[in-house]
Every structure is written in C-alpha cells, then in structure tokens.
Amino acid sequence: MKKRKVWESIFIVVSILVGIFYYMQYTEDVQKEEYVQSGIPIGKEYIKKYYNAEFIYKNYDFIGGYVNSTVYLRGYIKGHEDQIISINYDYKKKRCST
C-alpha cells in the first residue's frame, strides 16, 4: 500500500514537471513568433528604402538567441525567387541590416 502511494506521488511530480517543460517551450515559441511578426514589416521597409525592391518573406532562424537579440528573416526579392537573401533583425532595437 505504501509503495503504491510513493509511485503515485512520483508519477504526479513527473507529470507536473513535464507539463511545466511543455508550457515553457510553448511560451518560447509564441515569443519567437511575435518577434518575427514584428520584424517582417520592418525588414520589408528596410529593403524598400535601401534597395528599392520588394522583399518576400519565407522563413526565419534564431541563432544563439540566448547570446544576442537577432532573428534572421529569410526570403527573396520579388522577381528573383531563386536567390534567397537574409535580413538581420534586432528585435530589441527594432532595426534591420543585411
């Protein structure tokens, strides 16, 4: 009887820890998506201003997000679909560079 209660307690604690882990992953993914969505219009404006072209967004990548605040927005210039470019978007400073 005591062993069963111990195993039930262990199961409950492990279940709670797994739930917390998945919740943390979910909130991190939501935060990343917010950064990307805020950067897309800024990136498009940057390309329009400095290159007089239209940027078409495809995907993103975070490299070392714990070290810096840069997200890489990948896409192409309209009319040049075969040439992928990357825009470096600093989500803390809200500015771009290529």
PDB file of N, CA, C and O in Angstrom, residues 12 14-16 25 28 34-35 38-39 48 52 58 72-74 76 87:
ATOM      1  N   ILE A  12       2.864  11.804 -10.196  1.00  0.00           N
ATOM      2  CA  ILE A  12       2.259  13.146 -10.194  1.00  0.00           C
ATOM      3  C   ILE A  12       3.354  14.216 -10.332  1.00  0.00           C
ATOM      4  O   ILE A  12       3.209  15.156 -11.124  1.00  0.00           O
ATOM      5  N   VAL A  14       6.381  13.909 -11.653  1.00  0.00           N
ATOM      6  CA  VAL A  14       6.943  13.846 -13.005  1.00  0.00           C
ATOM      7  C   VAL A  14       5.967  14.449 -14.015  1.00  0.00           C
ATOM      8  O   VAL A  14       6.369  15.193 -14.912  1.00  0.00           O
ATOM      9  N   SER A  15       4.683  14.169 -13.865  1.00  0.00           N
ATOM     10  CA  SER A  15       3.676  14.734 -14.779  1.00  0.00           C
ATOM     11  C   SER A  15       3.664  16.253 -14.708  1.00  0.00           C
ATOM     12  O   SER A  15       3.578  16.938 -15.731  1.00  0.00           O
ATOM     13  N   ILE A  16       3.757  16.788 -13.505  1.00  0.00           N
ATOM     14  CA  ILE A  16       3.776  18.245 -13.344  1.00  0.00           C
ATOM     15  C   ILE A  16       5.022  18.840 -13.992  1.00  0.00           C
ATOM     16  O   ILE A  16       4.947  19.855 -14.693  1.00  0.00           O
ATOM     17  N   GLN A  25       8.232  25.649 -23.325  1.00  0.00           N
ATOM     18  CA  GLN A  25       8.534  25.554 -24.757  1.00  0.00           C
ATOM     19  C   GLN A  25       7.488  26.315 -25.571  1.00  0.00           C
ATOM     20  O   GLN A  25       7.821  27.030 -26.510  1.00  0.00           O
ATOM     21  N   GLU A  28       7.966  30.066 -25.259  1.00  0.00           N
ATOM     22  CA  GLU A  28       9.149  30.489 -26.008  1.00  0.00           C
ATOM     23  C   GLU A  28       8.840  30.568 -27.506  1.00  0.00           C
ATOM     24  O   GLU A  28       9.239  31.518 -28.183  1.00  0.00           O
ATOM     25  N   GLU A  34       6.210  36.260 -32.171  1.00  0.00           N
ATOM     26  CA  GLU A  34       5.935  37.688 -32.026  1.00  0.00           C
ATOM     27  C   GLU A  34       7.103  38.526 -32.548  1.00  0.00           C
ATOM     28  O   GLU A  34       6.893  39.542 -33.215  1.00  0.00           O
ATOM     29  N   TYR A  35       8.326  38.111 -32.241  1.00  0.00           N
ATOM     30  CA  TYR A  35       9.496  38.824 -32.743  1.00  0.00           C
ATOM     31  C   TYR A  35       9.525  38.811 -34.265  1.00  0.00           C
ATOM     32  O   TYR A  35       9.789  39.829 -34.904  1.00  0.00           O
ATOM     33  N   SER A  38       6.817  41.036 -35.800  1.00  0.00           N
ATOM     34  CA  SER A  38       7.129  42.466 -35.682  1.00  0.00           C
ATOM     35  C   SER A  38       8.250  42.862 -36.635  1.00  0.00           C
ATOM     36  O   SER A  38       8.342  44.011 -37.059  1.00  0.00           O
ATOM     37  N   GLY A  39       9.116  41.923 -36.995  1.00  0.00           N
ATOM     38  CA  GLY A  39      10.260  42.222 -37.858  1.00  0.00           C
ATOM     39  C   GLY A  39       9.969  42.202 -39.340  1.00  0.00           C
ATOM     40  O   GLY A  39      10.660  42.873 -40.115  1.00  0.00           O
ATOM     41  N   LYS A  48      12.975  48.037 -49.109  1.00  0.00           N
ATOM     42  CA  LYS A  48      12.366  49.034 -49.995  1.00  0.00           C
ATOM     43  C   LYS A  48      13.179  50.333 -49.967  1.00  0.00           C
ATOM     44  O   LYS A  48      13.451  50.923 -51.011  1.00  0.00           O
ATOM     45  N   ASN A  52      15.335  49.609 -53.012  1.00  0.00           N
ATOM     46  CA  ASN A  52      14.209  49.898 -53.904  1.00  0.00           C
ATOM     47  C   ASN A  52      13.656  48.606 -54.516  1.00  0.00           C
ATOM     48  O   ASN A  52      13.499  48.490 -55.727  1.00  0.00           O
ATOM     49  N   LYS A  58       9.942  34.313 -46.374  1.00  0.00           N
ATOM     50  CA  LYS A  58       9.684  32.870 -46.456  1.00  0.00           C
ATOM     51  C   LYS A  58       9.759  32.194 -45.092  1.00  0.00           C
ATOM     52  O   LYS A  58       8.853  31.468 -44.719  1.00  0.00           O
ATOM     53  N   TYR A  72      17.007  36.052 -38.016  1.00  0.00           N
ATOM     54  CA  TYR A  72      17.338  36.142 -39.434  1.00  0.00           C
ATOM     55  C   TYR A  72      16.083  35.855 -40.246  1.00  0.00           C
ATOM     56  O   TYR A  72      15.555  34.748 -40.214  1.00  0.00           O
ATOM     57  N   LEU A  73      15.601  36.876 -40.934  1.00  0.00           N
ATOM     58  CA  LEU A  73      14.427  36.746 -41.786  1.00  0.00           C
ATOM     59  C   LEU A  73      14.903  36.378 -43.182  1.00  0.00           C
ATOM     60  O   LEU A  73      15.678  37.113 -43.788  1.00  0.00           O
ATOM     61  N   ARG A  74      14.457  35.248 -43.675  1.00  0.00           N
ATOM     62  CA  ARG A  74      14.883  34.785 -44.996  1.00  0.00           C
ATOM     63  C   ARG A  74      13.753  34.964 -45.988  1.00  0.00           C
ATOM     64  O   ARG A  74      12.591  34.783 -45.680  1.00  0.00           O
ATOM     65  N   TYR A  76      13.231  36.445 -50.441  1.00  0.00           N
ATOM     66  CA  TYR A  76      13.825  36.783 -51.726  1.00  0.00           C
ATOM     67  C   TYR A  76      13.257  38.108 -52.212  1.00  0.00           C
ATOM     68  O   TYR A  76      12.254  38.597 -51.699  1.00  0.00           O
ATOM     69  N   ILE A  87      17.814  38.894 -43.914  1.00  0.00           N
ATOM     70  CA  ILE A  87      17.832  40.197 -43.253  1.00  0.00           C
ATOM     71  C   ILE A  87      18.051  39.944 -41.776  1.00  0.00           C
ATOM     72  O   ILE A  87      17.349  39.143 -41.167  1.00  0.00           O
TER      73      ILE A  87
END
